[in-house]
């Protein structure tokens, strides 16, 4: 029973991290029409940034604002230097570009840091267990990650659904041609979306660093699951990505724990089913 | 007087398929022009070329007398060209208010209040999302939203398509209100009689070429032309 509770919480927390990554991916795909295979590498970069910042300063906490600020800057740069030019290109060109970025990012990591596994200590402040029910206790840091991800998700949903800028993002995801016909320069929306998506992926990486080792290629698994989140949630839909991420996080975590034989295919099977039954996404607006 | 928007020997194509050939059309301030022709003759394509969604293959589109080649649609819109496209282009996940505010530009006569006073029905639906509106309401929103950009020229592509007769009348009435406010209009519509009675000038396209350009009366006196090119029994 207590392991089941722990798995549920793990699944929830994994799902929320997936949301931080998948929400950016779905907006970049939905608004800019760009397939970004390097999105998982941004997660990896965020984790390494946390490792470096925590190592140099001795405080893990600084890693979080560093990941957000660094992500905004890096995302702005990537959009202006590369992705803007690939918006109108074929998907194959985008796949080649972003696959090349994965190689470049990994190579840069190898040169600047190394190829080893590293661990990032759980911050001392949260290095204890919280009793939940009966004899069951759960890591305080994991609970904090849950809370931070939920807060970020709530802020994002509010921003996208309730503000004027959020309305522009939805408009651009729906009908980019109409955006221009109404006199709005879509490039500004693209830059914002790409910068925010990069920052979220890097924040997810920083948050995840103390939960797992920091290692080369650590974003790959996340990239695949995030793409599944995008498909199940419906392209460009933030709300859809949220529920899809929770679903994928749960199915993947519980699947690995209880039916390990099926773990690899459970999530992919789910995606295939969604593509067959509701190709626009399970949570897409009707 | 310089035309707001002009096509000069304009040709355009989709891939290798030449859809517009040697088109001449000039829209001056205050003009009301009906662009006519049967389905597939190139009306929508001409509009797309005029607003910058399709590059000219030959010839040019001129905005205020300047070659507009390479000028993106958002800049043409800011220069005063508003479009109500075929299919309306309402943002389904945005509310009526968000759709209007998205297009809002300060410094003109068309404010949210004024648009809502022209379309009281939109005021009742202000917090509804685009996909929860009826076809007529969507069309009113598309027109109201275009007006929010405070245009000098309003382009309407099949604005009464699929609407009930009463709603159509309402749309035609609004178009007259907009014209009376001094906005130039380029209108494409299947209701030939309505276009002929509204426009000062009509341009008829057949397979991407202009076969008639002049007063509506000149077209009406030629039943053969009316039937052959517009499908109307004269
Ligand atoms: N996106 C497109 N790609 C290729 N051909 C197109 C496209 N849109 C329209 N056409 C072709 O261009 C011609 C003119 O179409 P269109 O401008 O939509 O006509 P109209 O608006 O007068 O009905 C038609 O033969 C149509 O098949
Ligand atoms: Mg058409």
Short mmCIF file of C-alpha atoms and ligand atoms in Angstrom, two decimals:
data_model
loop_
_atom_site.label_atom_id
_atom_site.label_comp_id
_atom_site.label_asym_id
_atom_site.label_seq_id
_atom_site.Cartn_x
_atom_site.Cartn_y
_atom_site.Cartn_z
CA UNK A 1 0.00 0.00 0.00
CA UNK A 2 2.68 2.48 0.98
CA UNK A 3 4.74 1.63 -2.09
CA UNK A 4 1.63 2.20 -4.17
CA UNK A 5 1.18 5.62 -2.60
CA UNK A 6 4.82 6.38 -3.26
CA UNK A 7 4.43 5.29 -6.89
CA UNK A 8 1.34 7.48 -7.28
CA UNK A 9 3.22 10.50 -5.97
CA UNK A 10 6.23 9.64 -8.14
CA UNK A 11 3.94 9.36 -11.15
CA UNK A 12 2.34 12.70 -10.39
CA UNK A 13 5.69 14.39 -9.92
CA UNK A 14 7.09 12.80 -13.09
CA UNK A 15 3.98 13.92 -14.97
CA UNK A 16 4.38 17.48 -13.76
CA UNK A 17 8.02 17.59 -14.85
CA UNK A 18 6.86 16.24 -18.21
CA UNK A 19 4.38 19.09 -18.35
CA UNK A 20 7.14 21.68 -17.90
CA UNK A 21 8.94 20.16 -20.87
CA UNK A 22 5.91 19.22 -22.98
CA UNK A 23 4.11 22.55 -22.59
CA UNK A 24 6.99 24.37 -24.26
CA UNK A 25 7.27 21.73 -26.93
CA UNK A 26 3.57 21.87 -27.76
CA UNK A 27 3.59 25.68 -27.99
CA UNK A 28 6.73 25.78 -30.12
CA UNK A 29 5.24 23.14 -32.39
CA UNK A 30 1.75 24.64 -32.37
CA UNK A 31 2.68 28.30 -32.71
CA UNK A 32 5.86 28.18 -34.79
CA UNK A 33 5.30 24.89 -36.58
CA UNK A 34 8.81 23.81 -35.67
CA UNK A 35 9.67 20.29 -34.52
CA UNK A 36 12.36 20.76 -31.89
CA UNK A 37 14.17 17.49 -31.24
CA UNK A 38 16.69 19.41 -29.13
CA UNK A 39 14.04 20.25 -26.54
CA UNK A 40 15.16 17.29 -24.40
CA UNK A 41 18.73 18.54 -24.58
CA UNK A 42 17.56 21.82 -23.05
CA UNK A 43 16.37 19.74 -20.10
CA UNK A 44 19.85 18.19 -19.92
CA UNK A 45 21.46 21.64 -20.08
CA UNK A 46 19.25 22.80 -17.21
CA UNK A 47 20.33 19.83 -15.09
CA UNK A 48 24.03 20.45 -15.81
CA UNK A 49 23.56 24.13 -15.07
CA UNK A 50 22.17 23.14 -11.67
CA UNK A 51 25.14 20.84 -11.11
CA UNK A 52 27.60 23.61 -11.97
CA UNK A 53 25.83 26.39 -10.08
CA UNK A 54 25.30 24.23 -6.98
CA UNK A 55 28.93 23.12 -7.15
CA UNK A 56 30.38 26.61 -7.48
CA UNK A 57 28.14 28.49 -5.10
CA UNK A 58 27.31 25.72 -2.67
CA UNK A 59 23.64 26.65 -2.87
CA UNK A 60 21.30 24.62 -5.01
CA UNK A 61 18.65 27.33 -4.78
CA UNK A 62 20.53 29.69 -7.05
CA UNK A 63 20.26 27.07 -9.79
CA UNK A 64 16.53 27.66 -10.22
CA UNK A 65 16.60 31.39 -11.07
CA UNK A 66 19.77 30.70 -13.09
CA UNK A 67 17.92 28.08 -15.15
CA UNK A 68 14.99 30.41 -15.77
CA UNK A 69 17.09 33.48 -16.64
CA UNK A 70 19.59 31.42 -18.61
CA UNK A 71 16.76 29.67 -20.44
CA UNK A 72 15.09 32.93 -21.42
CA UNK A 73 18.36 34.30 -22.78
CA UNK A 74 19.41 31.09 -24.49
CA UNK A 75 15.94 30.59 -25.98
CA UNK A 76 15.88 34.14 -27.34
CA UNK A 77 19.26 33.58 -28.91
CA UNK A 78 18.34 30.21 -30.45
CA UNK A 79 15.12 31.61 -31.89
CA UNK A 80 16.75 34.65 -33.43
CA UNK A 81 19.82 32.84 -34.69
CA UNK A 82 18.31 29.59 -35.95
CA UNK A 83 14.69 28.66 -35.45
CA UNK A 84 13.25 31.79 -37.06
CA UNK A 85 14.96 30.80 -40.29
CA UNK A 86 13.57 27.28 -40.19
CA UNK A 87 9.92 28.08 -39.62
CA UNK A 88 8.94 27.90 -43.25
CA UNK A 89 11.24 25.03 -44.06
CA UNK A 90 10.18 21.44 -44.47
CA UNK A 91 9.94 19.21 -41.43
CA UNK A 92 12.93 17.23 -42.65
CA UNK A 93 15.12 20.36 -42.53
CA UNK A 94 13.89 21.09 -39.02
CA UNK A 95 14.62 17.55 -37.92
CA UNK A 96 18.13 17.79 -39.35
CA UNK A 97 18.76 21.14 -37.69
CA UNK A 98 17.51 20.12 -34.28
CA UNK A 99 19.19 16.72 -34.42
CA UNK A 100 22.43 18.55 -35.16
CA UNK A 101 21.74 20.72 -32.12
CA UNK A 102 21.45 17.63 -29.94
CA UNK A 103 24.92 16.53 -31.10
CA UNK A 104 26.34 20.02 -30.62
CA UNK A 105 24.87 20.40 -27.13
CA UNK A 106 26.15 16.98 -26.06
CA UNK A 107 29.58 17.71 -27.51
CA UNK A 108 29.68 21.08 -25.77
CA UNK A 109 28.75 19.40 -22.52
CA UNK A 110 31.51 16.86 -23.03
CA UNK A 111 34.09 19.59 -23.65
CA UNK A 112 32.97 22.05 -20.97
CA UNK A 113 32.25 19.51 -18.23
CA UNK A 114 32.85 15.81 -18.85
CA UNK A 115 31.15 12.53 -19.72
CA UNK A 116 30.65 11.30 -16.15
CA UNK A 117 27.58 10.72 -14.06
CA UNK A 118 27.19 13.32 -11.33
CA UNK A 119 24.85 13.71 -8.46
CA UNK A 120 23.45 16.94 -7.14
CA UNK A 121 22.71 16.88 -3.41
CA UNK A 122 19.16 17.47 -2.30
CA UNK A 123 19.21 20.94 -0.66
CA UNK A 124 19.75 20.57 3.08
CA UNK A 125 16.62 22.54 3.88
CA UNK A 126 14.47 19.84 2.27
CA UNK A 127 16.59 16.79 3.00
CA UNK A 128 14.10 14.93 5.18
CA UNK A 129 10.96 12.86 4.86
CA UNK A 130 7.45 14.02 5.51
CA UNK A 131 5.15 11.52 7.22
CA UNK A 132 2.01 11.19 5.09
CA UNK A 133 -0.20 8.35 6.41
CA UNK A 134 0.54 5.47 8.75
CA UNK A 135 4.17 4.56 8.40
CA UNK A 136 4.45 6.14 4.96
CA UNK A 137 6.76 9.07 4.54
CA UNK A 138 7.77 10.87 1.34
CA UNK A 139 10.77 12.99 0.42
CA UNK A 140 10.26 16.65 1.27
CA UNK A 141 12.24 17.69 -1.80
CA UNK A 142 10.01 15.62 -4.07
CA UNK A 143 6.96 17.23 -2.47
CA UNK A 144 8.52 20.65 -3.05
CA UNK A 145 9.11 19.80 -6.73
CA UNK A 146 5.46 18.78 -6.94
CA UNK A 147 4.40 22.09 -5.44
CA UNK A 148 6.69 24.19 -7.66
CA UNK A 149 5.56 22.40 -10.81
CA UNK A 150 1.91 22.80 -9.85
CA UNK A 151 2.46 26.50 -9.19
CA UNK A 152 4.25 26.97 -12.53
CA UNK A 153 1.49 25.06 -14.32
CA UNK A 154 -1.19 27.19 -12.68
CA UNK A 155 0.64 30.41 -13.56
CA UNK A 156 1.10 29.29 -17.16
CA UNK A 157 -2.53 28.31 -17.57
CA UNK A 158 -3.63 31.63 -16.08
CA UNK A 159 -1.22 33.52 -18.31
CA UNK A 160 -2.26 31.74 -21.50
CA UNK A 161 -5.99 31.71 -20.78
CA UNK A 162 -6.48 35.07 -19.08
CA UNK A 163 -4.03 37.65 -20.38
CA UNK A 164 -3.87 39.55 -23.66
CA UNK A 165 -0.45 38.13 -24.47
CA UNK A 166 -1.80 34.67 -23.71
CA UNK A 167 -4.65 35.32 -26.14
CA UNK A 168 -2.08 36.25 -28.82
CA UNK A 169 -0.30 32.97 -28.21
CA UNK A 170 -3.53 31.01 -28.61
CA UNK A 171 -4.36 33.03 -31.72
CA UNK A 172 -0.97 32.30 -33.25
CA UNK A 173 -1.31 28.59 -32.48
CA UNK A 174 -4.72 28.51 -34.17
CA UNK A 175 -4.31 30.60 -37.27
CA UNK A 176 -0.92 32.23 -37.96
CA UNK A 177 -2.11 33.71 -41.26
CA UNK A 178 -4.92 35.61 -39.55
CA UNK A 179 -2.49 36.99 -36.97
CA UNK A 180 -0.63 38.80 -39.75
CA UNK A 181 -3.80 39.92 -41.51
CA UNK A 182 -4.79 41.72 -38.32
CA UNK A 183 -1.52 43.62 -38.21
CA UNK A 184 0.25 41.69 -35.48
CA UNK A 185 3.91 40.78 -35.96
CA UNK A 186 3.98 37.07 -35.19
CA UNK A 187 7.76 37.11 -34.76
CA UNK A 188 7.39 38.69 -31.34
CA UNK A 189 5.01 35.95 -30.27
CA UNK A 190 7.42 33.32 -31.60
CA UNK A 191 10.33 34.77 -29.69
CA UNK A 192 8.35 34.86 -26.45
CA UNK A 193 7.10 31.31 -26.87
CA UNK A 194 10.52 29.93 -27.70
CA UNK A 195 12.23 31.74 -24.83
CA UNK A 196 9.57 30.63 -22.35
CA UNK A 197 9.66 27.05 -23.62
CA UNK A 198 13.43 26.93 -23.27
CA UNK A 199 13.29 28.38 -19.76
CA UNK A 200 10.66 25.83 -18.69
CA UNK A 201 12.66 22.88 -20.03
CA UNK A 202 15.80 24.13 -18.31
CA UNK A 203 13.90 24.74 -15.07
CA UNK A 204 12.60 21.17 -15.26
CA UNK A 205 16.17 19.94 -15.69
CA UNK A 206 17.37 21.93 -12.69
CA UNK A 207 14.50 20.68 -10.53
CA UNK A 208 15.14 17.11 -11.60
CA UNK A 209 18.90 17.23 -10.97
CA UNK A 210 18.72 16.22 -7.26
CA UNK A 211 16.13 13.52 -8.07
CA UNK A 212 18.25 11.54 -10.50
CA UNK A 213 21.84 11.53 -11.63
CA UNK A 214 22.99 14.21 -14.02
CA UNK A 215 24.37 12.38 -17.05
CA UNK A 216 24.93 12.60 -20.80
CA UNK A 217 21.80 12.10 -22.87
CA UNK A 218 19.53 12.38 -19.84
CA UNK A 219 17.01 14.39 -21.87
CA UNK A 220 16.41 11.68 -24.46
CA UNK A 221 13.76 9.74 -22.56
CA UNK A 222 12.04 12.97 -21.62
CA UNK A 223 12.02 14.11 -25.24
CA UNK A 224 10.18 11.01 -26.42
CA UNK A 225 7.64 11.13 -23.61
CA UNK A 226 7.13 14.87 -24.18
CA UNK A 227 6.33 14.27 -27.83
CA UNK A 228 3.78 11.70 -26.72
CA UNK A 229 2.35 14.34 -24.36
CA UNK A 230 2.09 16.78 -27.28
CA UNK A 231 0.23 14.24 -29.42
CA UNK A 232 -2.14 13.10 -26.69
CA UNK A 233 -2.81 16.63 -25.46
CA UNK A 234 -3.40 18.08 -28.89
CA UNK A 235 -0.93 20.32 -30.74
CA UNK A 236 -0.58 23.75 -29.21
CA UNK A 237 -2.96 23.10 -26.32
CA UNK A 238 -1.56 23.99 -22.89
CA UNK A 239 -4.54 22.59 -21.01
CA UNK A 240 -4.33 19.44 -23.10
CA UNK A 241 -0.61 19.11 -22.39
CA UNK A 242 -1.29 19.36 -18.66
CA UNK A 243 -3.71 16.44 -18.49
CA UNK A 244 -1.76 14.42 -21.03
CA UNK A 245 1.46 14.89 -19.03
CA UNK A 246 -0.20 13.66 -15.84
CA UNK A 247 -1.62 10.67 -17.70
CA UNK A 248 1.70 9.78 -19.34
CA UNK A 249 3.63 10.31 -16.09
CA UNK A 250 1.24 8.03 -14.19
CA UNK A 251 1.06 5.30 -16.83
CA UNK A 252 4.83 5.27 -17.29
CA UNK A 253 5.63 5.22 -13.57
CA UNK A 254 2.96 2.72 -12.52
CA UNK A 255 3.65 0.62 -15.60
CA UNK A 256 7.35 0.37 -14.78
CA UNK A 257 6.52 -0.53 -11.18
CA UNK A 258 3.78 -3.10 -11.71
CA UNK A 259 3.98 -4.46 -15.25
CA UNK A 260 7.63 -3.97 -16.15
CA UNK A 261 7.21 -6.30 -19.17
CA UNK A 262 4.90 -3.70 -20.71
CA UNK A 263 6.67 -0.59 -19.48
CA UNK A 264 8.24 0.27 -22.80
CA UNK A 265 5.11 -0.03 -24.86
CA UNK A 266 2.32 1.08 -22.50
CA UNK A 267 2.75 4.77 -23.21
CA UNK A 268 3.38 4.30 -26.92
CA UNK A 269 0.32 2.06 -27.14
CA UNK A 270 -1.69 4.79 -25.50
CA UNK A 271 -0.46 7.30 -28.06
CA UNK A 272 -1.28 4.95 -30.93
CA UNK A 273 -4.79 4.52 -29.54
CA UNK A 274 -5.28 8.28 -29.29
CA UNK A 275 -4.02 8.77 -32.84
CA UNK A 276 -6.52 6.17 -34.04
CA UNK A 277 -9.52 7.37 -32.07
CA UNK A 278 -8.98 11.12 -31.64
CA UNK A 279 -6.13 12.22 -33.91
CA UNK A 280 -6.53 15.87 -32.87
CA UNK A 281 -5.61 14.86 -29.32
CA UNK A 282 -7.49 13.44 -26.37
CA UNK A 283 -7.81 16.81 -24.67
CA UNK A 284 -8.07 19.05 -27.74
CA UNK A 285 -10.86 21.57 -27.72
CA UNK A 286 -13.79 20.44 -29.85
CA UNK B 1 -4.96 60.53 -56.62
CA UNK B 2 -2.79 57.53 -55.68
CA UNK B 3 -4.55 54.21 -55.29
CA UNK B 4 -4.50 52.67 -51.80
CA UNK B 5 -3.86 49.29 -53.36
CA UNK B 6 -3.17 48.41 -56.94
CA UNK B 7 -2.32 45.32 -58.96
CA UNK B 8 -0.22 46.17 -62.01
CA UNK B 9 0.19 43.43 -64.63
CA UNK B 10 0.00 41.02 -61.74
CA UNK B 11 0.53 37.29 -62.26
CA UNK B 12 0.61 34.74 -59.48
CA UNK B 13 0.82 30.98 -59.23
CA UNK B 14 0.55 28.05 -56.88
CA UNK B 15 3.68 26.09 -57.76
CA UNK B 16 3.71 25.83 -61.53
CA UNK B 17 -0.03 26.41 -61.78
CA UNK B 18 -0.48 29.97 -63.06
CA UNK B 19 -3.69 31.19 -61.41
CA UNK B 20 -3.62 34.95 -62.10
CA UNK B 21 -2.50 36.52 -65.35
CA UNK B 22 -1.81 40.14 -66.08
CA UNK B 23 -4.35 41.52 -63.61
CA UNK B 24 -5.03 45.27 -63.46
CA UNK B 25 -7.03 46.63 -60.60
CA UNK B 26 -6.75 49.84 -58.60
CA UNK B 27 -8.64 50.68 -55.43
CA UNK B 28 -8.77 54.36 -54.53
CA UNK B 29 -9.95 55.94 -51.27
CA UNK B 30 -13.70 55.61 -50.98
CA UNK B 31 -14.04 53.10 -53.86
CA UNK B 32 -16.51 50.24 -53.61
CA UNK B 33 -15.42 47.50 -55.97
CA UNK B 34 -17.11 44.17 -56.59
CA UNK B 35 -14.74 41.38 -57.60
CA UNK B 36 -16.78 38.77 -59.45
CA UNK B 37 -16.48 35.48 -61.25
CA UNK B 38 -17.51 31.88 -60.89
CA UNK B 39 -15.92 29.45 -58.44
CA UNK B 40 -12.25 28.78 -58.95
CA UNK B 41 -11.65 31.79 -61.20
CA UNK B 42 -9.02 33.31 -58.91
CA UNK B 43 -10.84 35.85 -56.71
CA UNK B 44 -9.45 34.53 -53.44
CA UNK B 45 -6.03 34.15 -54.99
CA UNK B 46 -6.07 37.79 -56.11
CA UNK B 47 -6.97 38.86 -52.58
CA UNK B 48 -4.16 36.73 -51.16
CA UNK B 49 -1.71 38.38 -53.54
CA UNK B 50 -2.99 41.86 -52.68
CA UNK B 51 -2.62 41.37 -48.91
CA UNK B 52 0.80 39.74 -49.13
CA UNK B 53 -0.02 36.08 -48.49
CA UNK B 54 1.08 35.10 -51.99
CA UNK B 55 4.06 36.62 -53.83
CA UNK B 56 3.62 38.17 -57.25
CA UNK B 57 5.21 36.06 -59.95
CA UNK B 58 5.16 38.86 -62.43
CA UNK B 59 4.06 42.46 -62.26
CA UNK B 60 3.53 44.11 -58.91
CA UNK B 61 1.23 45.00 -56.07
CA UNK B 62 1.50 48.68 -55.16
CA UNK B 63 0.54 50.10 -51.79
CA UNK B 64 0.09 53.88 -51.87
CA UNK B 65 2.03 53.84 -55.11
CA UNK B 66 5.00 51.95 -53.68
CA UNK B 67 5.96 48.44 -54.77
CA UNK B 68 4.90 46.20 -51.89
CA UNK B 69 7.02 43.19 -52.90
CA UNK B 70 8.33 41.44 -49.81
CA UNK B 71 6.14 43.50 -47.49
CA UNK B 72 4.60 41.01 -45.03
CA UNK B 73 0.83 40.93 -44.40
CA UNK B 74 1.14 42.51 -40.94
CA UNK B 75 2.77 45.60 -42.41
CA UNK B 76 0.11 45.89 -45.13
CA UNK B 77 -2.51 45.62 -42.41
CA UNK B 78 -0.80 48.40 -40.47
CA UNK B 79 -0.84 50.47 -43.63
CA UNK B 80 -4.64 50.31 -43.54
CA UNK B 81 -5.65 47.15 -45.39
CA UNK B 82 -8.09 44.96 -43.43
CA UNK B 83 -9.23 41.54 -44.56
CA UNK B 84 -12.22 39.38 -43.75
CA UNK B 85 -10.98 36.16 -45.34
CA UNK B 86 -12.95 33.31 -46.83
CA UNK B 87 -13.94 31.12 -43.89
CA UNK B 88 -13.87 34.16 -41.55
CA UNK B 89 -10.69 33.26 -39.63
CA UNK B 90 -12.24 33.66 -36.20
CA UNK B 91 -9.94 32.51 -33.39
CA UNK B 92 -12.05 29.72 -31.92
CA UNK B 93 -10.41 29.63 -28.50
CA UNK B 94 -10.54 33.40 -28.05
CA UNK B 95 -13.62 35.13 -26.70
CA UNK B 96 -15.41 37.79 -28.72
CA UNK B 97 -13.67 40.44 -26.66
CA UNK B 98 -10.25 38.81 -27.09
CA UNK B 99 -10.81 38.53 -30.83
CA UNK B 100 -11.63 42.25 -31.00
CA UNK B 101 -8.80 43.37 -28.72
CA UNK B 102 -6.29 41.28 -30.61
CA UNK B 103 -6.85 43.53 -33.63
CA UNK B 104 -7.24 46.80 -31.73
CA UNK B 105 -5.06 49.69 -32.74
CA UNK B 106 -5.17 53.03 -31.00
CA UNK B 107 -5.77 56.30 -32.76
CA UNK B 108 -8.73 55.61 -35.00
CA UNK B 109 -12.45 56.03 -35.03
CA UNK B 110 -13.27 52.33 -34.62
CA UNK B 111 -13.15 51.46 -30.93
CA UNK B 112 -14.54 48.41 -29.15
CA UNK B 113 -17.58 50.49 -28.15
CA UNK B 114 -18.27 51.63 -31.68
CA UNK B 115 -17.94 48.13 -33.12
CA UNK B 116 -20.27 46.78 -30.43
CA UNK B 117 -22.78 49.49 -31.17
CA UNK B 118 -22.80 48.49 -34.84
CA UNK B 119 -23.14 44.83 -33.83
CA UNK B 120 -25.24 44.77 -30.65
CA UNK B 121 -25.40 41.00 -30.91
CA UNK B 122 -21.65 40.79 -30.31
CA UNK B 123 -22.07 42.79 -27.13
CA UNK B 124 -24.43 40.09 -25.85
CA UNK B 125 -21.86 37.42 -26.67
CA UNK B 126 -18.80 39.33 -25.52
CA UNK B 127 -17.46 36.62 -23.18
CA UNK B 128 -18.26 33.66 -25.46
CA UNK B 129 -15.52 31.85 -27.32
CA UNK B 130 -15.36 32.03 -31.09
CA UNK B 131 -16.38 28.41 -31.55
CA UNK B 132 -19.57 28.99 -29.56
CA UNK B 133 -20.92 31.61 -31.98
CA UNK B 134 -23.40 31.07 -34.79
CA UNK B 135 -22.22 31.55 -38.37
CA UNK B 136 -23.81 35.00 -38.52
CA UNK B 137 -22.22 36.06 -35.25
CA UNK B 138 -18.84 34.81 -36.42
CA UNK B 139 -19.19 36.87 -39.59
CA UNK B 140 -20.13 39.98 -37.63
CA UNK B 141 -17.13 39.36 -35.40
CA UNK B 142 -14.86 38.95 -38.42
CA UNK B 143 -16.04 42.28 -39.82
CA UNK B 144 -15.99 44.03 -36.45
CA UNK B 145 -12.51 42.72 -35.78
CA UNK B 146 -11.28 43.95 -39.17
CA UNK B 147 -12.70 47.39 -38.36
CA UNK B 148 -10.80 47.42 -35.06
CA UNK B 149 -7.64 47.88 -37.15
CA UNK B 150 -9.11 51.19 -38.39
CA UNK B 151 -8.64 50.39 -42.07
CA UNK B 152 -8.77 52.62 -45.12
CA UNK B 153 -9.71 49.58 -47.20
CA UNK B 154 -11.83 46.63 -46.13
CA UNK B 155 -11.59 43.44 -48.18
CA UNK B 156 -14.45 40.95 -47.80
CA UNK B 157 -14.19 37.46 -49.30
CA UNK B 158 -17.55 35.64 -49.37
CA UNK B 159 -18.78 37.38 -46.25
CA UNK B 160 -22.39 36.20 -46.59
CA UNK B 161 -21.56 32.61 -47.49
CA UNK B 162 -23.74 30.09 -45.68
CA UNK B 163 -25.82 32.65 -43.80
CA UNK B 164 -29.61 32.89 -43.50
CA UNK B 165 -31.25 35.59 -45.68
CA UNK B 166 -32.04 37.89 -42.75
CA UNK B 167 -28.49 37.72 -41.50
CA UNK B 168 -27.20 38.39 -45.02
CA UNK B 169 -29.28 41.54 -45.18
CA UNK B 170 -27.81 42.60 -41.89
CA UNK B 171 -24.26 42.03 -43.22
CA UNK B 172 -25.00 44.02 -46.39
CA UNK B 173 -26.44 46.80 -44.27
CA UNK B 174 -23.29 46.89 -42.18
CA UNK B 175 -21.09 47.00 -45.24
CA UNK B 176 -23.02 50.12 -46.30
CA UNK B 177 -22.49 51.63 -42.85
CA UNK B 178 -18.77 51.01 -43.21
CA UNK B 179 -18.76 52.50 -46.72
CA UNK B 180 -20.62 55.56 -45.46
CA UNK B 181 -17.88 55.97 -42.85
CA UNK B 182 -15.51 56.52 -45.78
CA UNK B 183 -13.78 53.14 -45.88
CA UNK B 184 -12.98 51.78 -49.34
CA UNK B 185 -14.35 48.29 -49.99
CA UNK B 186 -13.37 45.34 -52.15
CA UNK B 187 -16.09 42.74 -51.97
CA UNK B 188 -16.35 39.19 -53.31
CA UNK B 189 -19.76 37.57 -53.00
CA UNK B 190 -21.98 34.97 -54.62
CA UNK B 191 -25.04 37.20 -54.35
CA UNK B 192 -24.58 38.95 -57.68
CA UNK B 193 -27.53 41.31 -57.32
CA UNK B 194 -26.29 42.57 -53.96
CA UNK B 195 -22.79 43.18 -55.29
CA UNK B 196 -24.10 44.98 -58.37
CA UNK B 197 -26.28 47.27 -56.30
CA UNK B 198 -23.51 48.10 -53.81
CA UNK B 199 -20.46 48.52 -56.04
CA UNK B 200 -19.49 51.60 -58.06
CA UNK B 201 -17.31 49.37 -60.18
CA UNK B 202 -17.04 45.65 -60.86
CA UNK B 203 -14.15 43.52 -62.03
CA UNK B 204 -14.96 40.11 -63.49
CA UNK B 205 -12.37 37.33 -63.48
CA UNK B 206 -12.38 34.35 -65.79
CA UNK B 207 -9.64 31.78 -65.28
CA UNK B 208 -7.37 34.32 -63.68
CA UNK B 209 -7.81 37.14 -66.19
CA UNK B 210 -9.93 40.27 -66.06
CA UNK B 211 -12.69 40.05 -68.69
CA UNK B 212 -14.70 43.05 -67.56
CA UNK B 213 -13.85 46.10 -65.55
CA UNK B 214 -16.28 48.98 -65.29
CA UNK B 215 -19.66 50.14 -64.08
CA UNK B 216 -22.17 47.53 -62.90
CA UNK B 217 -24.62 48.86 -65.49
CA UNK B 218 -22.28 47.90 -68.32
CA UNK B 219 -22.42 44.33 -67.14
CA UNK B 220 -26.16 44.27 -66.61
CA UNK B 221 -26.92 45.30 -70.19
CA UNK B 222 -25.06 42.25 -71.46
CA UNK B 223 -27.06 39.14 -70.43
CA UNK B 224 -24.66 36.84 -72.25
CA UNK B 225 -21.73 38.08 -70.18
CA UNK B 226 -23.80 37.88 -67.02
CA UNK B 227 -24.77 34.29 -67.74
CA UNK B 228 -21.48 33.03 -69.03
CA UNK B 229 -19.25 34.55 -66.38
CA UNK B 230 -21.45 34.87 -63.36
CA UNK B 231 -23.99 32.10 -63.86
CA UNK B 232 -26.87 34.55 -63.66
CA UNK B 233 -29.88 34.36 -65.97
CA UNK B 234 -30.11 37.83 -67.47
N1 LIG C 1 -3.62 26.51 -52.18
C1 LIG C 1 -3.80 26.22 -53.49
N2 LIG C 1 -2.92 25.43 -54.13
C2 LIG C 1 -3.07 25.14 -55.43
N3 LIG C 1 -4.06 25.61 -56.19
C3 LIG C 1 -4.98 26.41 -55.61
C4 LIG C 1 -4.89 26.75 -54.23
N4 LIG C 1 -5.93 27.57 -53.93
C5 LIG C 1 -6.62 27.71 -55.07
N5 LIG C 1 -6.07 27.03 -56.09
C6 LIG C 1 -6.54 26.99 -57.47
O1 LIG C 1 -6.50 28.30 -57.96
C7 LIG C 1 -7.64 28.57 -58.73
C8 LIG C 1 -8.34 29.81 -58.20
O2 LIG C 1 -8.84 29.54 -56.91
P1 LIG C 1 -9.49 30.67 -56.02
O3 LIG C 1 -8.66 31.86 -56.07
O4 LIG C 1 -9.74 30.06 -54.67
O5 LIG C 1 -10.87 30.92 -56.76
P2 LIG C 1 -12.17 31.71 -56.30
O6 LIG C 1 -11.89 32.39 -55.03
O7 LIG C 1 -12.47 32.61 -57.43
O8 LIG C 1 -13.25 30.67 -56.14
C9 LIG C 1 -8.52 27.33 -58.69
O9 LIG C 1 -8.29 26.61 -59.88
C10 LIG C 1 -8.01 26.57 -57.52
O10 LIG C 1 -8.13 25.20 -57.75
MG1 LIG C 2 -12.78 32.13 -53.16
#
